[in-house]
mmCIF file of C-alpha atoms in Angstrom:
data_model
loop_
_atom_site.group_PDB
_atom_site.id
_atom_site.type_symbol
_atom_site.label_atom_id
_atom_site.label_comp_id
_atom_site.label_asym_id
_atom_site.label_seq_id
_atom_site.Cartn_x
_atom_site.Cartn_y
_atom_site.Cartn_z
ATOM 1 C CA ASP A 1 -32.751 -32.627 -84.381
ATOM 2 C CA ARG A 2 -33.140 -35.115 -81.549
ATOM 3 C CA LEU A 3 -29.437 -34.728 -80.712
ATOM 4 C CA PHE A 4 -29.814 -30.968 -80.502
ATOM 5 C CA LYS A 5 -32.744 -31.344 -78.122
ATOM 6 C CA LEU A 6 -30.762 -33.812 -75.970
ATOM 7 C CA ALA A 7 -27.732 -31.526 -75.888
ATOM 8 C CA GLY A 8 -29.960 -28.596 -74.978
ATOM 9 C CA ALA A 9 -31.557 -30.587 -72.194
ATOM 10 C CA LEU A 10 -28.160 -31.636 -70.854
ATOM 11 C CA LEU A 11 -26.913 -28.051 -71.027
ATOM 12 C CA LEU A 12 -29.991 -26.806 -69.194
ATOM 13 C CA ALA A 13 -29.633 -29.515 -66.567
ATOM 14 C CA SER A 14 -25.930 -28.721 -66.129
ATOM 15 C CA SER A 15 -26.696 -25.032 -65.802
ATOM 16 C CA LEU A 16 -29.323 -25.744 -63.176
ATOM 17 C CA VAL A 17 -26.925 -27.989 -61.239
ATOM 18 C CA ILE A 18 -24.101 -25.451 -61.460
ATOM 19 C CA GLY A 19 -26.452 -22.662 -60.467
ATOM 20 C CA TRP A 20 -27.734 -24.670 -57.544
ATOM 21 C CA LEU A 21 -24.183 -25.525 -56.448
ATOM 22 C CA LEU A 22 -23.109 -21.878 -56.774
ATOM 23 C CA MET A 23 -26.093 -20.681 -54.779
ATOM 24 C CA SER A 24 -25.550 -23.415 -52.173
ATOM 25 C CA TYR A 25 -21.839 -22.542 -51.959
ATOM 26 C CA GLN A 26 -22.526 -18.816 -51.528
ATOM 27 C CA GLN A 27 -25.076 -19.598 -48.867
ATOM 28 C CA PHE A 28 -22.513 -21.846 -47.115
ATOM 29 C CA VAL A 29 -19.871 -19.111 -47.117
ATOM 30 C CA ALA A 30 -22.150 -16.437 -45.655
ATOM 31 C CA THR A 31 -24.383 -18.431 -43.301
ATOM 32 C CA PRO A 32 -23.428 -18.562 -39.597
ATOM 33 C CA MET A 33 -22.067 -21.908 -38.506
ATOM 34 C CA THR A 34 -24.285 -24.102 -36.356
ATOM 35 C CA THR A 35 -23.316 -26.824 -33.933
ATOM 36 C CA SER A 36 -24.835 -28.823 -31.112
ATOM 37 C CA GLU A 37 -21.844 -27.787 -28.982
ATOM 38 C CA GLU A 38 -22.077 -24.865 -26.589
ATOM 39 C CA LEU A 39 -20.628 -21.696 -28.095
ATOM 40 C CA PRO A 40 -18.035 -20.357 -28.029
ATOM 41 C CA ALA A 41 -16.397 -23.630 -29.003
ATOM 42 C CA ILE A 42 -12.716 -24.386 -29.511
ATOM 43 C CA PHE A 43 -11.454 -25.902 -32.746
ATOM 44 C CA GLU A 44 -7.822 -26.979 -32.923
ATOM 45 C CA VAL A 45 -5.745 -27.048 -36.077
ATOM 46 C CA LYS A 46 -2.776 -29.277 -35.445
ATOM 47 C CA PRO A 47 0.585 -28.596 -37.115
ATOM 48 C CA GLY A 48 0.765 -30.133 -40.583
ATOM 49 C CA SER A 49 -3.012 -30.378 -41.030
ATOM 50 C CA SER A 50 -4.299 -30.245 -44.639
ATOM 51 C CA VAL A 51 -7.306 -28.184 -45.635
ATOM 52 C CA ARG A 52 -9.172 -31.419 -46.418
ATOM 53 C CA GLY A 53 -8.424 -32.788 -42.957
ATOM 54 C CA ILE A 54 -9.550 -29.524 -41.338
ATOM 55 C CA ALA A 55 -12.779 -29.476 -43.362
ATOM 56 C CA ARG A 56 -13.510 -33.121 -42.554
ATOM 57 C CA LYS A 57 -13.027 -32.489 -38.842
ATOM 58 C CA LEU A 58 -15.338 -29.461 -38.997
ATOM 59 C CA GLN A 59 -18.023 -31.584 -40.645
ATOM 60 C CA GLN A 60 -17.573 -34.398 -38.135
ATOM 61 C CA ARG A 61 -18.206 -31.954 -35.295
ATOM 62 C CA GLY A 62 -21.298 -30.604 -37.039
ATOM 63 C CA MET A 63 -19.803 -27.176 -37.578
ATOM 64 C CA VAL A 64 -20.172 -27.250 -41.383
ATOM 65 C CA GLU A 65 -22.688 -29.220 -43.434
ATOM 66 C CA ASP A 66 -20.428 -30.047 -46.344
ATOM 67 C CA ALA A 67 -16.641 -30.319 -46.013
ATOM 68 C CA ARG A 68 -16.218 -29.902 -49.788
ATOM 69 C CA TYR A 69 -17.486 -26.335 -49.677
ATOM 70 C CA PHE A 70 -14.896 -25.389 -47.059
ATOM 71 C CA VAL A 71 -12.136 -26.900 -49.238
ATOM 72 C CA TRP A 72 -13.452 -25.066 -52.326
ATOM 73 C CA MET A 73 -13.615 -21.794 -50.415
ATOM 74 C CA ALA A 74 -9.998 -22.120 -49.232
ATOM 75 C CA ARG A 75 -8.726 -23.035 -52.698
ATOM 76 C CA LEU A 76 -10.722 -20.389 -54.575
ATOM 77 C CA ASN A 77 -9.329 -17.759 -52.195
ATOM 78 C CA GLY A 78 -5.782 -19.083 -52.560
ATOM 79 C CA GLN A 79 -5.644 -19.778 -48.812
ATOM 80 C CA ALA A 80 -5.538 -23.565 -48.690
ATOM 81 C CA THR A 81 -1.849 -23.659 -47.757
ATOM 82 C CA SER A 82 -1.874 -20.563 -45.534
ATOM 83 C CA ILE A 83 -3.836 -21.918 -42.570
ATOM 84 C CA LYS A 84 -1.891 -21.687 -39.311
ATOM 85 C CA ALA A 85 -1.884 -24.191 -36.490
ATOM 86 C CA GLY A 86 -3.468 -23.333 -33.164
ATOM 87 C CA GLU A 87 -6.725 -23.143 -31.257
ATOM 88 C CA TYR A 88 -9.538 -21.101 -32.790
ATOM 89 C CA GLU A 89 -12.671 -19.879 -31.102
ATOM 90 C CA ILE A 90 -15.969 -20.394 -32.927
ATOM 91 C CA THR A 91 -18.414 -17.809 -31.661
ATOM 92 C CA VAL A 92 -22.121 -17.192 -32.162
ATOM 93 C CA GLY A 93 -22.780 -15.824 -35.648
ATOM 94 C CA MET A 94 -19.371 -16.761 -37.082
ATOM 95 C CA THR A 95 -19.449 -17.831 -40.736
ATOM 96 C CA PRO A 96 -17.127 -20.369 -42.398
ATOM 97 C CA SER A 97 -15.558 -17.459 -44.297
ATOM 98 C CA GLN A 98 -14.769 -15.634 -41.052
ATOM 99 C CA LEU A 99 -13.319 -18.792 -39.523
ATOM 100 C CA LEU A 100 -11.061 -19.288 -42.537
ATOM 101 C CA GLU A 101 -9.898 -15.662 -42.287
ATOM 102 C CA ASP A 102 -9.000 -16.210 -38.606
ATOM 103 C CA MET A 103 -7.115 -19.400 -39.477
ATOM 104 C CA VAL A 104 -5.115 -17.671 -42.204
ATOM 105 C CA ALA A 105 -4.386 -14.661 -39.986
ATOM 106 C CA GLY A 106 -3.395 -16.925 -37.076
ATOM 107 C CA LYS A 107 -5.943 -15.334 -34.713
ATOM 108 C CA VAL A 108 -5.623 -18.157 -32.234
ATOM 109 C CA ARG A 109 -7.272 -18.298 -28.822
ATOM 110 C CA HIS A 110 -5.184 -16.748 -26.051
ATOM 111 C CA TYR A 111 -4.954 -17.571 -22.362
ATOM 112 C CA SER A 112 -3.973 -15.300 -19.493
ATOM 113 C CA ILE A 113 -0.881 -15.750 -17.334
ATOM 114 C CA THR A 114 -0.336 -13.127 -14.635
ATOM 115 C CA LEU A 115 2.959 -12.248 -12.976
ATOM 116 C CA LEU A 116 2.338 -10.095 -9.904
ATOM 117 C CA GLU A 117 4.298 -7.067 -8.743
ATOM 118 C CA GLY A 118 6.534 -7.967 -5.825
ATOM 119 C CA TRP A 119 6.980 -11.618 -6.757
ATOM 120 C CA ASN A 120 10.478 -13.056 -6.588
ATOM 121 C CA PHE A 121 11.895 -15.320 -9.273
ATOM 122 C CA ARG A 122 11.010 -18.457 -7.338
ATOM 123 C CA GLN A 123 7.358 -17.402 -7.384
ATOM 124 C CA VAL A 124 7.582 -16.522 -11.085
ATOM 125 C CA MET A 125 8.854 -19.992 -11.961
ATOM 126 C CA ALA A 126 6.189 -21.638 -9.790
ATOM 127 C CA GLU A 127 3.523 -19.821 -11.811
ATOM 128 C CA VAL A 128 5.200 -20.634 -15.117
ATOM 129 C CA ASN A 129 5.665 -24.302 -14.251
ATOM 130 C CA ALA A 130 2.035 -24.601 -13.130
ATOM 131 C CA SER A 131 0.579 -23.148 -16.325
ATOM 132 C CA PRO A 132 -1.304 -25.741 -18.407
ATOM 133 C CA TYR A 133 -1.026 -23.525 -21.494
ATOM 134 C CA LEU A 134 2.759 -23.413 -21.830
ATOM 135 C CA GLU A 135 5.079 -26.034 -23.254
ATOM 136 C CA HIS A 136 7.519 -26.718 -20.435
ATOM 137 C CA GLN A 137 11.193 -26.869 -21.366
ATOM 138 C CA LEU A 138 12.747 -25.387 -18.212
ATOM 139 C CA ASN A 139 11.544 -27.794 -15.533
ATOM 140 C CA GLY A 140 14.314 -28.849 -13.186
ATOM 141 C CA LEU A 141 16.835 -26.257 -14.359
ATOM 142 C CA ASP A 142 18.559 -23.942 -11.894
ATOM 143 C CA ASP A 143 18.504 -20.157 -12.269
ATOM 144 C CA GLU A 144 21.791 -19.987 -14.145
ATOM 145 C CA LYS A 145 20.725 -22.577 -16.732
ATOM 146 C CA ILE A 146 17.332 -20.927 -17.165
ATOM 147 C CA MET A 147 18.955 -17.613 -18.016
ATOM 148 C CA LEU A 148 21.316 -19.433 -20.372
ATOM 149 C CA ARG A 149 18.325 -20.961 -22.193
ATOM 150 C CA LEU A 150 16.759 -17.512 -22.428
ATOM 151 C CA GLY A 151 19.896 -16.185 -24.109
ATOM 152 C CA VAL A 152 20.770 -13.770 -21.302
ATOM 153 C CA GLU A 153 23.451 -15.736 -19.500
ATOM 154 C CA ALA A 154 25.569 -14.179 -16.760
ATOM 155 C CA GLN A 155 22.571 -12.239 -15.448
ATOM 156 C CA HIS A 156 20.846 -12.741 -12.120
ATOM 157 C CA PRO A 157 17.151 -13.492 -12.848
ATOM 158 C CA GLU A 158 15.663 -11.554 -9.945
ATOM 159 C CA GLY A 159 13.642 -8.541 -11.026
ATOM 160 C CA ARG A 160 14.397 -9.036 -14.723
ATOM 161 C CA PHE A 161 10.816 -9.883 -15.757
ATOM 162 C CA PHE A 162 8.004 -7.359 -16.006
ATOM 163 C CA PRO A 163 4.939 -8.097 -13.878
ATOM 164 C CA ASP A 164 1.826 -8.002 -16.041
ATOM 165 C CA THR A 165 -1.010 -10.120 -17.415
ATOM 166 C CA TYR A 166 0.211 -11.802 -20.596
ATOM 167 C CA HIS A 167 -2.062 -13.340 -23.223
ATOM 168 C CA VAL A 168 -0.491 -16.397 -24.829
ATOM 169 C CA PRO A 169 -1.573 -19.128 -27.242
ATOM 170 C CA ARG A 170 -1.634 -22.696 -26.000
ATOM 171 C CA GLY A 171 1.649 -24.430 -26.726
ATOM 172 C CA LEU A 172 3.896 -21.378 -26.384
ATOM 173 C CA SER A 173 7.137 -22.489 -24.751
ATOM 174 C CA ASP A 174 8.019 -21.291 -21.277
ATOM 175 C CA ILE A 175 11.259 -20.008 -22.825
ATOM 176 C CA GLU A 176 9.368 -17.751 -25.249
ATOM 177 C CA PHE A 177 7.060 -16.582 -22.465
ATOM 178 C CA LEU A 178 9.913 -15.554 -20.171
ATOM 179 C CA GLN A 179 11.774 -13.930 -23.060
ATOM 180 C CA ARG A 180 8.680 -11.818 -23.662
ATOM 181 C CA ALA A 181 8.479 -10.772 -19.996
ATOM 182 C CA TYR A 182 12.237 -10.073 -19.988
ATOM 183 C CA ARG A 183 11.960 -7.822 -23.065
ATOM 184 C CA ALA A 184 9.013 -5.990 -21.498
ATOM 185 C CA MET A 185 11.039 -5.191 -18.377
ATOM 186 C CA THR A 186 14.107 -4.138 -20.370
ATOM 187 C CA GLU A 187 12.066 -1.808 -22.575
ATOM 188 C CA ARG A 188 10.193 -0.257 -19.650
ATOM 189 C CA LEU A 189 13.365 0.227 -17.592
ATOM 190 C CA ASP A 190 15.267 1.770 -20.516
ATOM 191 C CA LYS A 191 12.377 4.166 -21.199
ATOM 192 C CA GLU A 192 12.154 5.269 -17.557
ATOM 193 C CA TRP A 193 15.937 5.624 -17.285
ATOM 194 C CA ALA A 194 16.105 7.787 -20.403
ATOM 195 C CA ASN A 195 13.579 10.199 -18.856
ATOM 196 C CA ARG A 196 14.895 10.118 -15.271
ATOM 197 C CA ALA A 197 15.116 13.130 -12.998
ATOM 198 C CA GLU A 198 18.490 14.800 -12.604
ATOM 199 C CA GLY A 199 20.826 14.352 -9.648
ATOM 200 C CA LEU A 200 19.854 10.835 -8.654
ATOM 201 C CA PRO A 201 22.474 8.757 -6.772
ATOM 202 C CA LEU A 202 21.970 5.874 -9.223
ATOM 203 C CA LYS A 203 24.740 4.948 -11.643
ATOM 204 C CA SER A 204 22.872 2.601 -13.991
ATOM 205 C CA PRO A 205 19.450 1.273 -14.982
ATOM 206 C CA TYR A 206 20.254 -1.864 -12.987
ATOM 207 C CA GLU A 207 20.717 0.159 -9.791
ATOM 208 C CA ALA A 208 17.338 1.765 -10.493
ATOM 209 C CA LEU A 209 15.854 -1.717 -10.888
ATOM 210 C CA ILE A 210 17.315 -2.793 -7.535
ATOM 211 C CA LEU A 211 15.916 0.222 -5.703
ATOM 212 C CA ALA A 212 12.547 -0.093 -7.454
ATOM 213 C CA SER A 213 12.261 -3.681 -6.216
ATOM 214 C CA ILE A 214 12.749 -2.441 -2.640
ATOM 215 C CA VAL A 215 10.160 0.308 -3.102
ATOM 216 C CA GLU A 216 7.762 -2.284 -4.527
ATOM 217 C CA LYS A 217 8.116 -4.486 -1.456
ATOM 218 C CA GLU A 218 7.852 -1.592 0.999
ATOM 219 C CA THR A 219 4.790 0.029 -0.544
ATOM 220 C CA GLY A 220 1.443 -0.724 1.065
ATOM 221 C CA LEU A 221 -0.510 2.170 -0.421
ATOM 222 C CA PRO A 222 0.146 3.192 -4.042
ATOM 223 C CA SER A 223 -0.164 6.844 -3.014
ATOM 224 C CA GLU A 224 2.952 6.473 -0.826
ATOM 225 C CA ARG A 225 5.189 5.007 -3.508
ATOM 226 C CA GLY A 226 6.752 8.306 -4.544
ATOM 227 C CA GLU A 227 7.406 9.335 -0.938
ATOM 228 C CA ILE A 228 9.049 5.999 -0.094
ATOM 229 C CA ALA A 229 11.215 6.286 -3.213
ATOM 230 C CA GLY A 230 12.196 9.837 -2.259
ATOM 231 C CA LEU A 231 13.109 8.720 1.262
ATOM 232 C CA PHE A 232 15.452 6.001 -0.014
ATOM 233 C CA ILE A 233 16.988 8.377 -2.563
ATOM 234 C CA ARG A 234 17.758 10.881 0.211
ATOM 235 C CA ARG A 235 19.287 8.131 2.355
ATOM 236 C CA LEU A 236 21.579 7.126 -0.504
ATOM 237 C CA GLN A 237 22.542 10.751 -1.089
ATOM 238 C CA LYS A 238 23.438 11.154 2.598
ATOM 239 C CA ARG A 239 25.277 7.785 2.617
ATOM 240 C CA MET A 240 22.861 6.459 5.217
ATOM 241 C CA ARG A 241 22.102 2.750 5.277
ATOM 242 C CA LEU A 242 18.742 1.890 3.758
ATOM 243 C CA GLN A 243 17.719 -0.254 6.752
ATOM 244 C CA THR A 244 14.788 -1.951 5.030
ATOM 245 C CA ASP A 245 13.333 -5.249 6.213
ATOM 246 C CA PRO A 246 12.439 -6.743 2.789
ATOM 247 C CA THR A 247 16.112 -6.939 1.815
ATOM 248 C CA VAL A 248 16.911 -8.761 5.056
ATOM 249 C CA ILE A 249 14.060 -11.186 4.431
ATOM 250 C CA TYR A 250 15.296 -11.836 0.903
ATOM 251 C CA GLY A 251 18.787 -12.552 2.235
ATOM 252 C CA MET A 252 17.324 -15.082 4.688
ATOM 253 C CA GLY A 253 15.960 -17.126 1.785
ATOM 254 C CA LEU A 254 13.967 -20.185 2.746
ATOM 255 C CA ALA A 255 14.940 -19.692 6.396
ATOM 256 C CA TYR A 256 12.371 -16.897 6.628
ATOM 257 C CA ASP A 257 9.323 -18.238 8.503
ATOM 258 C CA GLY A 258 7.132 -15.160 8.391
ATOM 259 C CA ASN A 259 8.806 -13.409 11.333
ATOM 260 C CA ILE A 260 11.848 -11.167 11.359
ATOM 261 C CA ARG A 261 13.753 -10.891 14.638
ATOM 262 C CA LYS A 262 16.480 -8.603 15.953
ATOM 263 C CA ARG A 263 19.056 -11.310 15.429
ATOM 264 C CA ASP A 264 18.017 -11.446 11.771
ATOM 265 C CA LEU A 265 18.567 -7.702 11.440
ATOM 266 C CA ARG A 266 22.047 -8.100 12.918
ATOM 267 C CA LYS A 267 23.106 -11.178 10.926
ATOM 268 C CA ASP A 268 25.215 -9.983 8.035
ATOM 269 C CA THR A 269 24.342 -11.092 4.497
ATOM 270 C CA PRO A 270 24.909 -9.336 1.160
ATOM 271 C CA TYR A 271 21.254 -8.260 1.362
ATOM 272 C CA ASN A 272 21.226 -6.959 4.941
ATOM 273 C CA THR A 273 20.844 -3.198 4.528
ATOM 274 C CA TYR A 274 21.115 -2.757 8.305
ATOM 275 C CA THR A 275 24.694 -4.070 8.307
ATOM 276 C CA ARG A 276 25.758 -2.919 4.833
ATOM 277 C CA SER A 277 25.690 0.446 3.110
ATOM 278 C CA GLY A 278 24.334 1.142 -0.336
ATOM 279 C CA LEU A 279 22.139 -1.047 -2.476
ATOM 280 C CA PRO A 280 22.000 -4.854 -2.244
ATOM 281 C CA PRO A 281 23.734 -6.730 -5.083
ATOM 282 C CA THR A 282 20.535 -7.607 -6.998
ATOM 283 C CA PRO A 283 16.849 -6.771 -7.031
ATOM 284 C CA ILE A 284 14.773 -8.626 -4.437
ATOM 285 C CA ALA A 285 11.551 -8.881 -6.474
ATOM 286 C CA MET A 286 9.825 -7.747 -9.651
ATOM 287 C CA PRO A 287 8.980 -4.044 -9.493
ATOM 288 C CA GLY A 288 6.012 -2.784 -11.453
ATOM 289 C CA GLY A 289 6.054 0.187 -13.787
ATOM 290 C CA ASP A 290 4.852 2.558 -11.071
ATOM 291 C CA ALA A 291 7.738 1.597 -8.776
ATOM 292 C CA LEU A 292 10.253 2.122 -11.580
ATOM 293 C CA HIS A 293 8.779 5.535 -12.306
ATOM 294 C CA ALA A 294 8.754 6.506 -8.623
ATOM 295 C CA VAL A 295 12.436 5.678 -8.162
ATOM 296 C CA LEU A 296 13.452 7.680 -11.210
ATOM 297 C CA HIS A 297 11.043 10.540 -10.397
ATOM 298 C CA PRO A 298 11.060 10.538 -6.583
ATOM 299 C CA LYS A 299 8.878 12.839 -4.520
ATOM 300 C CA ASP A 300 10.625 15.797 -2.916
ATOM 301 C CA GLY A 301 10.651 16.051 0.868
ATOM 302 C CA ASP A 302 12.790 15.783 3.987
ATOM 303 C CA SER A 303 11.701 12.429 5.446
ATOM 304 C CA LEU A 304 14.445 9.909 6.213
ATOM 305 C CA TYR A 305 12.543 7.369 8.331
ATOM 306 C CA PHE A 306 9.205 5.620 8.134
ATOM 307 C CA VAL A 307 7.274 3.102 10.178
ATOM 308 C CA ALA A 308 4.148 1.091 9.407
ATOM 309 C CA ARG A 309 0.978 2.276 11.100
ATOM 310 C CA GLY A 310 -0.607 -1.163 10.894
ATOM 311 C CA ASP A 311 -3.258 -0.246 8.329
ATOM 312 C CA GLY A 312 -1.070 -0.413 5.228
ATOM 313 C CA SER A 313 0.070 3.198 5.509
ATOM 314 C CA HIS A 314 3.267 4.619 7.000
ATOM 315 C CA HIS A 315 4.288 7.484 9.251
ATOM 316 C CA PHE A 316 7.181 9.427 7.732
ATOM 317 C CA SER A 317 9.707 11.300 9.863
ATOM 318 C CA ALA A 318 12.477 13.766 9.114
ATOM 319 C CA SER A 319 14.334 13.176 12.401
ATOM 320 C CA TYR A 320 15.315 10.109 14.355
ATOM 321 C CA GLU A 321 13.626 11.483 17.461
ATOM 322 C CA GLU A 322 10.306 11.719 15.640
ATOM 323 C CA HIS A 323 10.878 8.238 14.270
ATOM 324 C CA GLU A 324 11.452 6.847 17.781
ATOM 325 C CA CYS A 325 8.199 8.394 18.856
ATOM 326 C CA ALA A 326 6.357 6.884 15.853
ATOM 327 C CA VAL A 327 7.776 3.405 16.506
ATOM 328 C CA VAL A 328 6.618 3.503 20.127
ATOM 329 C CA LYS A 329 3.216 4.830 19.098
ATOM 330 C CA TYR A 330 2.472 2.492 16.228
ATOM 331 C CA GLN A 331 4.411 -0.690 16.947
ATOM 332 C CA ILE A 332 5.280 -1.060 20.628
ATOM 333 C CA ARG A 333 2.951 0.512 23.203
ATOM 334 C CA ARG A 334 0.484 2.397 21.046
ATOM 335 C CA ARG A 335 1.157 5.556 23.089
ATOM 336 C CA ASP A 336 1.855 9.138 22.119
ATOM 337 C CA CYS A 337 5.238 10.753 22.700
ATOM 338 C CA ASP A 338 3.858 12.876 25.526
ATOM 339 C CA HIS A 339 2.936 9.781 27.558
ATOM 340 C CA PRO A 340 4.786 9.743 30.949
ATOM 341 C CA ASN A 341 6.381 6.352 30.198
ATOM 342 C CA PHE A 342 7.707 7.301 26.764
ATOM 343 C CA ARG A 343 11.203 8.109 28.073
ATOM 344 C CA LYS A 344 11.445 4.698 29.710
ATOM 345 C CA GLU A 345 10.266 2.981 26.528
ATOM 346 C CA LYS A 346 12.937 4.863 24.546
ATOM 347 C CA ARG A 347 15.497 2.523 26.078
ATOM 348 C CA ILE A 348 14.492 0.043 23.383
ATOM 349 C CA GLN A 349 17.203 0.137 20.727
ATOM 350 C CA PHE A 350 16.161 0.513 17.122
ATOM 351 C CA PRO A 351 18.435 -0.721 14.352
#
């Protein structure tokens, strides 16, 4: 009889302990995490970490009260071996269960890297190399070797990467980042090319990319992009030289000091569209999606010349005479064509 009472007491005590543990565990799973650290806080799971090691680190940082509960939760859910490495953000109100779900799903913290429209490849690599979030494997390599590492050898890198803001996890390699930007440009270009207007003097998507890079560099106001694209398309159709300064500047390379002179316009390089007909051999920068669309859906019109007004906009002209007038008005003497001295000023030769 005494043994039965003792066994009953032990069973009752065990039930109370188990009940308390179950209630405590359920409360642990559903209660928002607390920490003395400012939220949101970053918790890193390093490659090869065990669930015990992760739980212990969480407890050490005061993010969970009992590491054992986190281990039990992961094992009961069958997720103990499914946690992915990376940085995770612990936000206000997040529960241990939600954190575990993020870790299993690989919802790691992302950082922004922005590639701007109009940048050349040198500027792209400067941004990539300066990023503290990427793992750098391309430092010191020339353009040819970089493209080889990206798996797209025998391609010139200029213009091949889509300008955008990319969100990446810490530790992504610079190779993977550039491959992503390369794929984005290829997909966007192929889509625009497939839906291009008819009758364009462009033989391939690459030629469209080259012209789009020029339009990108020439555009000051987004509203003028289509008109600038249409102007260049008409010049190509009429076999007129493009005569655009950004290509000359690109051909000058590091010799460009911020000023372009008449001798620069006359010095022949593969990129000098004043001395050579047609498109330059490669893009001169990264065109954005709007520039690609403008080139493949150019605005109708009759303009063949344009000159900067000095406020970011351009004056477009259908004839060379009107263009001469606009150059004198906006860039040389700031006078109208009906000014008495205009005929004298016309002696200035324009490329």
